[in-house]
Coordinates of N, CA and C in Angstrom, one line a residue:
M1 N 184.1 -88.2 90.7 CA 183.1 -89.4 89.3 C 183.8 -89.0 88.5
K2 N 184.6 -88.6 87.4 CA 185.4 -89.6 86.6 C 185.9 -91.2 86.8
E3 N 186.1 -91.3 88.0 CA 185.8 -92.6 88.3 C 185.0 -93.3 88.4
F4 N 183.9 -93.4 89.1 CA 182.8 -93.5 89.2 C 181.8 -94.1 87.6
I5 N 182.1 -92.5 86.5 CA 181.6 -93.4 85.5 C 182.7 -94.2 84.8
I6 N 184.2 -94.5 84.9 CA 185.1 -95.5 84.7 C 184.2 -97.1 85.2
A7 N 184.2 -96.5 86.3 CA 183.4 -97.9 86.8 C 182.6 -98.6 86.4
M8 N 181.5 -98.0 86.4 CA 180.4 -98.0 85.5 C 180.2 -98.5 84.4
I9 N 181.3 -98.0 83.4 CA 181.4 -98.4 82.0 C 182.0 -100.2 82.1
T10 N 183.1 -99.9 82.4 CA 183.6 -101.3 83.2 C 183.0 -102.3 83.7
L11 N 182.4 -102.0 84.8 CA 181.0 -103.1 85.4 C 180.2 -103.5 84.0
L12 N 179.7 -102.2 83.3 CA 178.8 -103.0 81.7 C 179.3 -103.7 81.4
G13 N 180.7 -103.1 80.6 CA 181.0 -104.1 79.5 C 181.7 -105.5 79.5
G14 N 182.0 -105.2 81.7 CA 182.0 -107.1 81.7 C 180.6 -107.6 81.4
F15 N 179.5 -107.7 82.2 CA 178.5 -108.0 82.1 C 178.1 -108.5 80.9
F16 N 178.1 -107.2 79.5 CA 177.5 -107.3 78.6 C 178.7 -109.1 77.5
L17 N 179.9 -108.7 77.8 CA 180.6 -109.5 77.7 C 180.7 -111.1 78.2
G18 N 179.9 -110.8 79.5 CA 180.2 -112.1 80.2 C 178.4 -113.2 79.3
K19 N 177.7 -111.6 79.1 CA 176.1 -112.6 78.7 C 176.7 -112.7 76.5
H20 N 177.6 -112.5 76.0 CA 178.0 -112.7 75.2 C 178.2 -114.0 75.3
Q21 N 179.1 -114.3 75.9 CA 180.5 -115.2 76.0 C 179.2 -117.1 75.9
E22 N 178.6 -116.4 77.3 CA 177.2 -117.7 77.2 C 176.4 -117.8 76.4
R23 N 175.9 -116.6 75.8 CA 175.3 -117.2 74.3 C 176.0 -118.3 73.5
W24 N 177.4 -117.2 73.2 CA 178.3 -117.9 72.3 C 178.5 -119.5 72.8
K25 N 178.5 -119.6 73.9 CA 178.6 -121.2 75.0 C 177.4 -122.0 74.3
N26 N 176.7 -121.7 74.8 CA 175.1 -122.5 74.6 C 174.6 -122.5 73.0
K27 N 175.2 -121.8 72.4 CA 174.9 -121.5 70.8 C 175.6 -123.2 70.7
A28 N 177.5 -123.2 71.4 CA 178.4 -124.2 70.7 C 177.8 -125.4 71.7
E29 N 177.2 -125.5 72.5 CA 176.4 -126.7 73.4 C 175.4 -126.9 72.0
I30 N 174.7 -126.1 71.8 CA 173.8 -126.6 70.8 C 173.7 -127.2 69.8
E31 N 174.7 -126.7 68.8 CA 175.5 -127.0 68.1 C 176.4 -128.4 68.1
R32 N 176.5 -129.1 68.8 CA 177.6 -130.0 69.6 C 176.4 -131.4 69.6
Q33 N 175.6 -130.4 70.4 CA 174.4 -131.9 70.4 C 173.1 -131.9 69.6
K34 N 173.3 -131.2 68.8 CA 173.1 -132.0 67.0 C 174.1 -132.1 66.8
R35 N 174.9 -132.5 66.3 CA 175.7 -132.9 65.4 C 175.8 -134.4 66.5
K36 N 175.7 -134.9 67.6 CA 175.6 -135.7 68.2 C 174.4 -136.5 67.8
L37 N 173.1 -136.1 67.8 CA 172.1 -136.8 67.4 C 172.0 -136.9 65.9
F38 N 172.5 -136.6 64.5 CA 173.3 -136.5 63.2 C 173.7 -138.1 63.6
C39 N 174.8 -137.9 63.7 CA 175.6 -139.3 64.3 C 175.0 -140.3 64.5
L40 N 174.2 -140.2 65.9 CA 173.3 -141.2 66.0 C 172.1 -142.0 65.4
I41 N 171.9 -141.0 64.7 CA 170.6 -141.3 63.1 C 171.5 -142.1 62.2
Q42 N 172.9 -141.7 62.1 CA 173.9 -142.3 60.9 C 174.3 -144.1 61.3
D43 N 174.5 -144.2 62.7 CA 174.4 -145.4 63.3 C 173.8 -146.4 62.7
L44 N 172.5 -145.9 63.3 CA 171.4 -146.3 62.6 C 170.7 -146.7 61.3
E45 N 171.8 -145.8 60.7 CA 171.5 -146.0 59.1 C 172.5 -147.3 58.5
S46 N 173.8 -146.9 59.2 CA 174.3 -148.3 59.2 C 174.3 -149.5 59.1
R47 N 173.0 -149.6 60.1 CA 172.4 -151.0 60.5 C 170.8 -151.5 59.5
R48 N 170.4 -150.2 59.4 CA 169.0 -150.4 59.2 C 168.6 -151.4 57.6
E49 N 169.3 -151.6 56.9 CA 169.7 -152.4 55.6 C 170.0 -154.0 56.2
K50 N 170.6 -154.4 56.7 CA 171.2 -155.7 57.7 C 169.4 -155.8 58.2
D51 N 169.1 -154.9 59.4 CA 167.8 -155.1 59.7 C 166.6 -155.4 59.4
L52 N 166.5 -154.6 57.8 CA 165.2 -154.8 57.1 C 165.4 -156.7 56.2
E53 N 166.7 -156.1 56.1 CA 166.7 -157.5 55.5 C 166.4 -159.1 56.0
C54 N 167.0 -158.6 57.7 CA 166.9 -160.0 58.2 C 164.9 -160.4 58.3
I55 N 164.5 -159.3 59.1 CA 162.6 -159.3 59.2 C 162.0 -159.8 57.6
N56 N 162.6 -159.1 56.2 CA 162.5 -159.1 55.2 C 162.1 -160.8 55.0
D57 N 163.4 -161.1 55.5 CA 164.2 -162.7 54.6 C 162.6 -163.5 55.6
A58 N 163.1 -163.3 56.7 CA 162.2 -164.1 58.3 C 160.6 -164.0 58.1
F59 N 159.8 -162.8 56.9 CA 158.6 -163.1 56.7 C 158.1 -163.4 55.5
S60 N 159.2 -163.3 54.3 CA 158.6 -163.9 53.1 C 159.5 -165.6 53.2
T61 N 160.2 -166.0 53.8 CA 160.6 -167.5 54.0 C 158.7 -168.5 54.6
A62 N 158.3 -167.3 55.7 CA 157.5 -168.0 56.5 C 156.1 -168.6 55.4
I63 N 156.0 -166.7 54.4 CA 155.2 -167.0 53.7 C 155.1 -168.5 53.0
L64 N 156.8 -168.6 52.4 CA 156.6 -169.4 51.3 C 157.2 -170.4 51.7
V65 N 156.9 -170.9 53.3 CA 156.7 -172.3 53.6 C 155.4 -172.6 53.4
E66 N 154.7 -171.6 54.7 CA 153.0 -171.8 54.4 C 152.2 -172.2 53.3
K67 N 153.1 -171.4 51.9 CA 152.7 -172.0 50.7 C 153.1 -173.1 50.1
G68 N 153.9 -173.8 50.6 CA 154.2 -174.8 50.2 C 155.5 -175.0 48.9
L69 N 156.1 -173.6 48.7 CA 156.9 -173.3 47.8 C 158.4 -173.3 48.5
M70 N 158.8 -173.2 49.6 CA 160.0 -173.2 50.4 C 159.9 -175.0 51.3
K71 N 160.9 -175.7 51.0 CA 161.2 -176.6 52.5 C 160.9 -175.9 53.9
K72 N 160.8 -176.5 54.5 CA 160.7 -176.5 56.0 C 161.7 -175.7 56.7
D73 N 162.6 -176.9 56.4 CA 164.4 -176.6 57.3 C 164.6 -175.2 57.1
Q74 N 164.3 -174.8 55.9 CA 164.8 -172.9 55.4 C 165.1 -171.7 56.8
F75 N 164.1 -172.5 57.8 CA 163.9 -171.2 59.1 C 165.4 -171.7 59.8
I76 N 166.0 -173.0 59.6 CA 167.3 -173.3 60.4 C 168.2 -172.1 60.2
T77 N 168.4 -171.5 59.5 CA 169.4 -170.5 59.1 C 168.5 -169.0 59.3
L78 N 167.4 -169.0 59.9 CA 167.0 -167.6 60.5 C 167.1 -166.8 61.9
S79 N 167.9 -165.1 61.2 CA 168.1 -164.6 62.7 C 167.5 -163.3 62.6
L80 N 167.2 -162.8 63.2 CA 166.2 -161.4 64.2 C 167.5 -160.6 64.1
P81 N 166.7 -159.1 64.0 CA 168.2 -158.2 64.5 C 168.0 -158.0 65.7
R82 N 168.9 -157.5 66.7 CA 169.1 -157.0 67.9 C 168.3 -155.6 68.1
K83 N 168.3 -155.4 69.4 CA 167.4 -154.2 69.8 C 168.0 -153.0 69.2
I84 N 167.2 -152.0 69.0 CA 167.2 -150.8 68.5 C 168.0 -149.8 69.8
E85 N 168.9 -149.1 69.9 CA 169.2 -148.3 71.2 C 168.6 -146.9 70.6
G86 N 167.1 -146.2 71.3 CA 166.4 -145.6 71.1 C 166.3 -144.2 72.1
K87 N 167.0 -145.0 73.2 CA 167.2 -143.6 74.5 C 168.1 -142.8 74.4
P88 N 169.5 -143.1 73.9 CA 170.6 -141.7 73.5 C 169.7 -140.6 72.0
I89 N 169.1 -141.5 71.4 CA 168.4 -140.5 70.6 C 167.3 -139.8 71.1
E90 N 166.7 -140.2 71.8 CA 164.8 -139.1 72.3 C 166.3 -138.3 73.0
D91 N 167.2 -138.8 74.2 CA 167.6 -137.7 75.2 C 168.4 -136.8 75.1
T92 N 169.0 -136.5 73.8 CA 169.4 -135.2 72.9 C 168.9 -135.0 72.1
F93 N 167.5 -135.4 71.6 CA 166.7 -134.8 70.6 C 166.2 -133.7 71.4
Y94 N 165.7 -134.7 72.5 CA 164.6 -133.3 73.4 C 165.5 -132.2 74.3
S95 N 167.0 -132.6 74.6 CA 167.6 -131.2 75.1 C 168.1 -130.5 74.1
V96 N 167.5 -130.5 72.6 CA 168.0 -129.2 71.5 C 167.0 -129.3 71.2
I97 N 165.6 -129.5 71.3 CA 164.5 -129.7 70.5 C 164.1 -128.1 69.8
E98 N 164.0 -127.3 70.3 CA 163.7 -125.9 70.6 C 164.2 -125.7 69.0
S99 N 165.4 -125.7 68.9 CA 166.3 -125.8 67.8 C 165.8 -125.5 66.6
F100 N 164.9 -126.6 66.3 CA 165.0 -127.5 64.7 C 162.8 -126.7 64.6
E101 N 163.5 -127.2 63.6 CA 162.1 -126.9 63.0 C 160.9 -127.6 63.2
F102 N 159.6 -127.5 62.6 CA 158.3 -128.1 63.0 C 158.5 -129.9 62.1
G103 N 158.8 -130.0 60.9 CA 158.7 -130.5 60.3 C 159.7 -131.7 60.9
Y104 N 160.8 -131.0 61.1 CA 162.3 -132.0 61.6 C 161.4 -133.0 62.7
R105 N 161.1 -131.8 63.9 CA 161.2 -132.7 65.2 C 159.7 -133.4 65.0
E106 N 158.6 -133.4 63.9 CA 158.0 -134.0 64.1 C 158.4 -135.5 63.4
G107 N 159.3 -135.4 62.5 CA 159.7 -136.7 61.4 C 160.8 -137.6 63.4
V108 N 161.8 -137.1 64.0 CA 162.3 -137.9 64.7 C 161.2 -138.0 65.7
R109 N 160.4 -137.4 66.6 CA 159.4 -138.1 67.1 C 158.8 -139.3 66.6
A110 N 158.1 -139.6 64.9 CA 157.7 -140.7 64.4 C 159.1 -141.8 64.4
L111 N 159.9 -141.5 64.5 CA 161.1 -142.5 64.5 C 161.2 -143.1 66.3
L112 N 160.8 -142.3 66.7 CA 161.2 -142.6 68.1 C 160.1 -143.4 68.6
V113 N 158.5 -143.3 68.0 CA 157.3 -144.3 68.2 C 157.9 -145.4 67.4
N114 N 158.3 -145.6 66.1 CA 158.7 -146.5 65.6 C 159.9 -147.8 65.4
I115 N 160.9 -146.8 66.8 CA 161.6 -147.8 67.6 C 161.8 -148.2 68.4
H116 N 160.3 -147.7 68.9 CA 159.6 -148.0 70.5 C 158.8 -149.3 69.9
A117 N 158.3 -149.5 68.6 CA 157.1 -150.5 68.2 C 157.8 -151.5 67.9
V118 N 158.9 -151.3 66.9 CA 160.3 -152.0 66.6 C 160.5 -153.2 67.9
N119 N 160.9 -152.5 68.8 CA 162.0 -152.9 69.9 C 160.5 -154.2 70.4
K120 N 159.5 -153.6 70.5 CA 158.2 -154.4 71.4 C 158.2 -155.4 70.8
Q121 N 157.7 -155.4 69.1 CA 157.3 -156.6 68.4 C 158.5 -157.4 68.2
L122 N 159.9 -157.5 68.6 CA 161.4 -157.9 68.3 C 161.1 -158.6 70.0
G123 N 161.0 -158.4 70.7 CA 160.7 -158.9 72.8 C 160.2 -160.0 72.1
C124 N 158.2 -160.0 71.8 CA 157.6 -161.2 71.3 C 158.3 -161.8 70.4
L125 N 159.1 -161.6 69.2 CA 159.2 -162.7 68.6 C 160.8 -163.3 69.2
Y126 N 161.6 -162.8 70.1 CA 162.8 -163.6 71.0 C 162.3 -164.8 72.0
E127 N 161.6 -164.3 72.5 CA 160.7 -165.3 73.0 C 160.0 -166.7 72.5
K128 N 159.4 -166.2 71.4 CA 158.8 -167.9 70.5 C 160.1 -168.5 70.3
F129 N 160.7 -167.6 69.2 CA 161.8 -168.0 68.7 C 162.8 -168.7 69.8
N130 N 163.1 -168.6 70.6 CA 164.2 -169.3 71.6 C 163.4 -170.0 72.5
S131 N 162.0 -170.5 72.2 CA 161.6 -171.8 72.6 C 161.5 -172.7 71.5
E132 N 162.1 -172.1 70.5 CA 162.1 -173.6 69.8 C 161.1 -173.4 68.6
E133 N 160.2 -172.4 69.2 CA 158.8 -173.2 68.0 C 159.1 -172.1 66.9
N134 N 158.3 -172.5 65.6 CA 158.5 -172.0 64.6 C 157.6 -170.8 64.4
L135 N 158.3 -169.7 63.5 CA 157.6 -168.2 63.7 C 156.9 -167.7 62.1
T136 N 155.0 -168.2 62.3 CA 154.9 -168.4 61.2 C 155.1 -166.8 60.7
S137 N 154.1 -166.4 59.3 CA 154.3 -165.4 58.7 C 152.7 -164.7 59.9
N138 N 152.1 -164.9 60.7 CA 151.1 -164.1 61.4 C 151.7 -163.2 62.5
D139 N 152.7 -164.2 62.7 CA 154.2 -163.6 63.9 C 154.7 -162.1 63.6
L140 N 155.0 -162.6 61.7 CA 155.9 -161.5 61.3 C 155.4 -160.3 60.5
I141 N 154.2 -160.3 60.8 CA 153.7 -159.3 59.6 C 153.4 -158.1 60.1
N142 N 153.1 -157.9 61.1 CA 153.1 -156.6 61.9 C 154.5 -156.1 62.5
I143 N 155.5 -156.3 62.4 CA 157.1 -156.2 62.3 C 158.0 -156.0 61.4
H144 N 156.8 -156.4 60.1 CA 157.6 -156.2 58.7 C 157.4 -155.3 58.2
G145 N 156.1 -154.6 58.2 CA 155.3 -153.8 58.0 C 156.1 -152.4 59.2
Q146 N 156.6 -152.7 60.7 CA 157.0 -151.4 60.9 C 158.3 -151.5 61.1
I147 N 159.0 -152.4 60.3 CA 160.4 -152.2 60.4 C 160.5 -151.1 58.8
I148 N 160.7 -151.8 57.7 CA 159.7 -151.2 56.2 C 159.8 -149.6 56.7
T149 N 158.7 -148.9 57.4 CA 158.8 -147.7 58.2 C 159.8 -147.7 58.9
Y150 N 160.4 -148.0 59.6 CA 161.2 -147.3 60.4 C 162.1 -147.1 59.6
S151 N 162.8 -148.2 58.2 CA 164.1 -147.5 57.5 C 163.8 -146.4 57.1
Y152 N 162.6 -146.8 56.1 CA 162.6 -145.3 55.7 C 162.8 -143.9 55.9
L153 N 162.6 -144.0 57.7 CA 162.5 -142.7 58.1 C 163.8 -142.6 58.8
V154 N 164.9 -143.9 58.7 CA 166.3 -143.7 59.1 C 166.5 -142.7 58.3
H155 N 166.5 -143.4 56.7 CA 167.0 -143.0 55.8 C 166.8 -141.7 55.3
E156 N 165.5 -140.9 55.0 CA 165.4 -139.9 55.2 C 165.7 -139.2 56.0
L157 N 165.4 -139.1 57.5 CA 166.1 -138.2 58.1 C 168.1 -137.8 58.4
N158 N 168.6 -139.3 57.9 CA 169.9 -139.2 58.2 C 170.4 -138.6 56.8
M159 N 169.8 -138.7 55.6 CA 169.8 -138.2 54.5 C 170.0 -136.9 54.5
K160 N 168.8 -136.4 54.8 CA 168.2 -134.8 54.9 C 168.2 -134.0 56.1
K161 N 168.7 -134.6 57.2 CA 169.2 -133.9 57.9 C 167.7 -132.9 58.5
E162 N 168.9 -131.7 59.2 CA 167.2 -130.6 59.2 C 166.8 -130.3 58.0
R163 N 166.8 -130.6 56.9 CA 166.1 -130.3 55.3 C 164.8 -131.2 55.4
Y164 N 164.9 -132.8 56.5 CA 163.8 -133.5 56.6 C 162.6 -132.7 57.3
I165 N 161.2 -132.9 56.6 CA 160.0 -132.7 56.9 C 158.9 -133.2 56.6
Y166 N 158.4 -133.9 58.1 CA 157.9 -135.1 58.4 C 156.5 -134.4 57.5
N167 N 155.7 -134.7 56.3 CA 154.5 -134.6 56.0 C 153.9 -135.4 56.3
G168 N 153.4 -135.7 57.8 CA 151.9 -136.2 58.5 C 151.2 -137.5 57.3
K169 N 152.0 -138.0 56.9 CA 151.0 -139.4 56.3 C 150.4 -140.3 57.1
S170 N 149.4 -140.8 56.7 CA 149.3 -142.5 57.6 C 150.6 -143.0 57.9
N171 N 150.4 -144.2 58.4 CA 151.2 -145.4 58.0 C 150.9 -146.2 56.9
K172 N 149.8 -146.7 56.7 CA 149.5 -147.3 55.7 C 150.7 -146.5 54.4
E173 N 150.1 -144.6 54.3 CA 150.7 -144.1 53.4 C 152.3 -144.2 53.0
L174 N 152.9 -143.9 54.8 CA 154.0 -144.0 54.4 C 155.0 -145.6 54.0
L175 N 154.1 -146.0 54.7 CA 154.9 -148.1 54.3 C 154.3 -148.1 52.5
D176 N 153.4 -147.6 51.6 CA 153.5 -147.8 50.4 C 155.1 -147.1 50.3
V177 N 155.3 -146.1 50.2 CA 155.8 -144.9 49.6 C 157.6 -146.0 50.2
A178 N 157.8 -146.3 51.5 CA 158.8 -147.1 51.9 C 159.1 -148.7 50.9
A179 N 157.8 -148.8 51.0 CA 158.3 -150.3 50.1 C 159.0 -149.8 49.1
K180 N 158.3 -148.9 48.1 CA 158.5 -148.3 46.9 C 160.2 -148.5 46.8
A181 N 160.6 -147.8 47.9 CA 161.8 -147.1 47.9 C 162.8 -147.8 47.7
F182 N 162.5 -148.9 48.8 CA 164.0 -149.8 48.9 C 162.5 -151.1 48.0
G183 N 162.0 -151.3 47.4 CA 162.0 -152.5 46.3 C 161.7 -153.4 47.0
V184 N 160.3 -153.6 48.2 CA 160.3 -155.1 49.1 C 159.1 -155.0 49.1
N185 N 158.6 -156.5 48.8 CA 156.9 -156.4 48.9 C 156.7 -156.9 49.8
Y186 N 155.2 -156.1 50.6 CA 154.8 -156.9 51.8 C 153.6 -157.0 51.4
H187 N 153.1 -157.1 50.7 CA 151.6 -158.2 50.5 C 151.9 -159.4 49.5
I188 N 151.1 -160.4 50.9 CA 151.5 -161.9 50.8 C 151.8 -162.1 49.5
D189 N 150.8 -161.6 48.5 CA 150.2 -161.8 47.0 C 151.6 -162.3 46.3
D190 N 152.1 -160.2 46.4 CA 152.8 -160.2 45.4 C 154.8 -161.0 46.6
I191 N 154.5 -161.7 47.2 CA 155.9 -162.8 47.4 C 155.6 -163.4 46.7
V192 N 154.4 -164.7 46.6 CA 154.0 -165.8 46.0 C 154.4 -164.9 44.6
A193 N 153.6 -164.0 43.9 CA 153.9 -164.2 42.9 C 155.4 -163.9 42.6
E194 N 156.5 -163.7 43.4 CA 157.6 -162.9 42.8 C 158.2 -164.4 42.7
R195 N 158.3 -164.9 43.6 CA 158.5 -166.4 44.2 C 158.2 -167.0 43.1
L196 N 156.7 -167.4 42.6 CA 156.8 -168.1 41.5 C 157.1 -167.6 39.6
K197 N 157.4 -166.4 39.6 CA 158.1 -166.0 38.4 C 159.6 -166.2 38.7
H198 N 159.9 -166.1 39.4 CA 161.4 -166.7 39.9 C 161.5 -168.3 39.5
T199 N 160.8 -168.6 40.0 CA 160.9 -170.3 39.9 C 160.6 -171.2 38.8
T200 N 159.7 -169.9 37.9 CA 159.0 -170.2 36.4 C 160.3 -169.8 35.4
K201 N 161.3 -169.0 36.3 CA 162.5 -168.4 35.3 C 163.4 -169.5 35.1
T202 N 163.9 -170.0 36.9 CA 164.4 -170.9 36.4 C 164.7 -172.2 36.0
S203 N 163.2 -172.4 35.7 CA 162.7 -173.9 35.2 C 162.9 -174.0 33.4
S204 N 163.3 -173.0 33.2 CA 162.7 -172.9 31.7 C 164.0 -172.2 31.4

């Protein structure tokens, strides 16, 4: 009887130790995946400023050429961003989604939606750009607003990480906040006014 009790205690001890080790391994894997997600978003942060600058320059140039405030040959130096890799972020995020608070989840989901939209619009722009047609402001207006919002989400998620809480603003509200944060004009009248103000200062 004594041997039986000892054997049962040993078995139960081994069982609970195994469960504890399994939970520890799962927790360690979740933390590893979360760090990976943060690193992937950090990679986007390292390039989002250049991506925003490319599209903003293209859009502003198109507006100013159409308004006769800039020479048409300025488009020769135009460049477009490369495709944004969203799949690694999506896969990593959904593998640990349950470990994040609701506000952060919604923020990453909004980022993934924006990545998809930016890439879709980039594909259309590359088709036209490679055909040697001049890109117009109408071609660029949607991606211009989209990449401002995308850049803001990347910046906030990278800076705040799990502390970020998506506040459910509409696209228009988020665009307004993002444009102010980055000091970017997205209204055509504001772009023209800024150019005229710069021209006036230069001439005087």
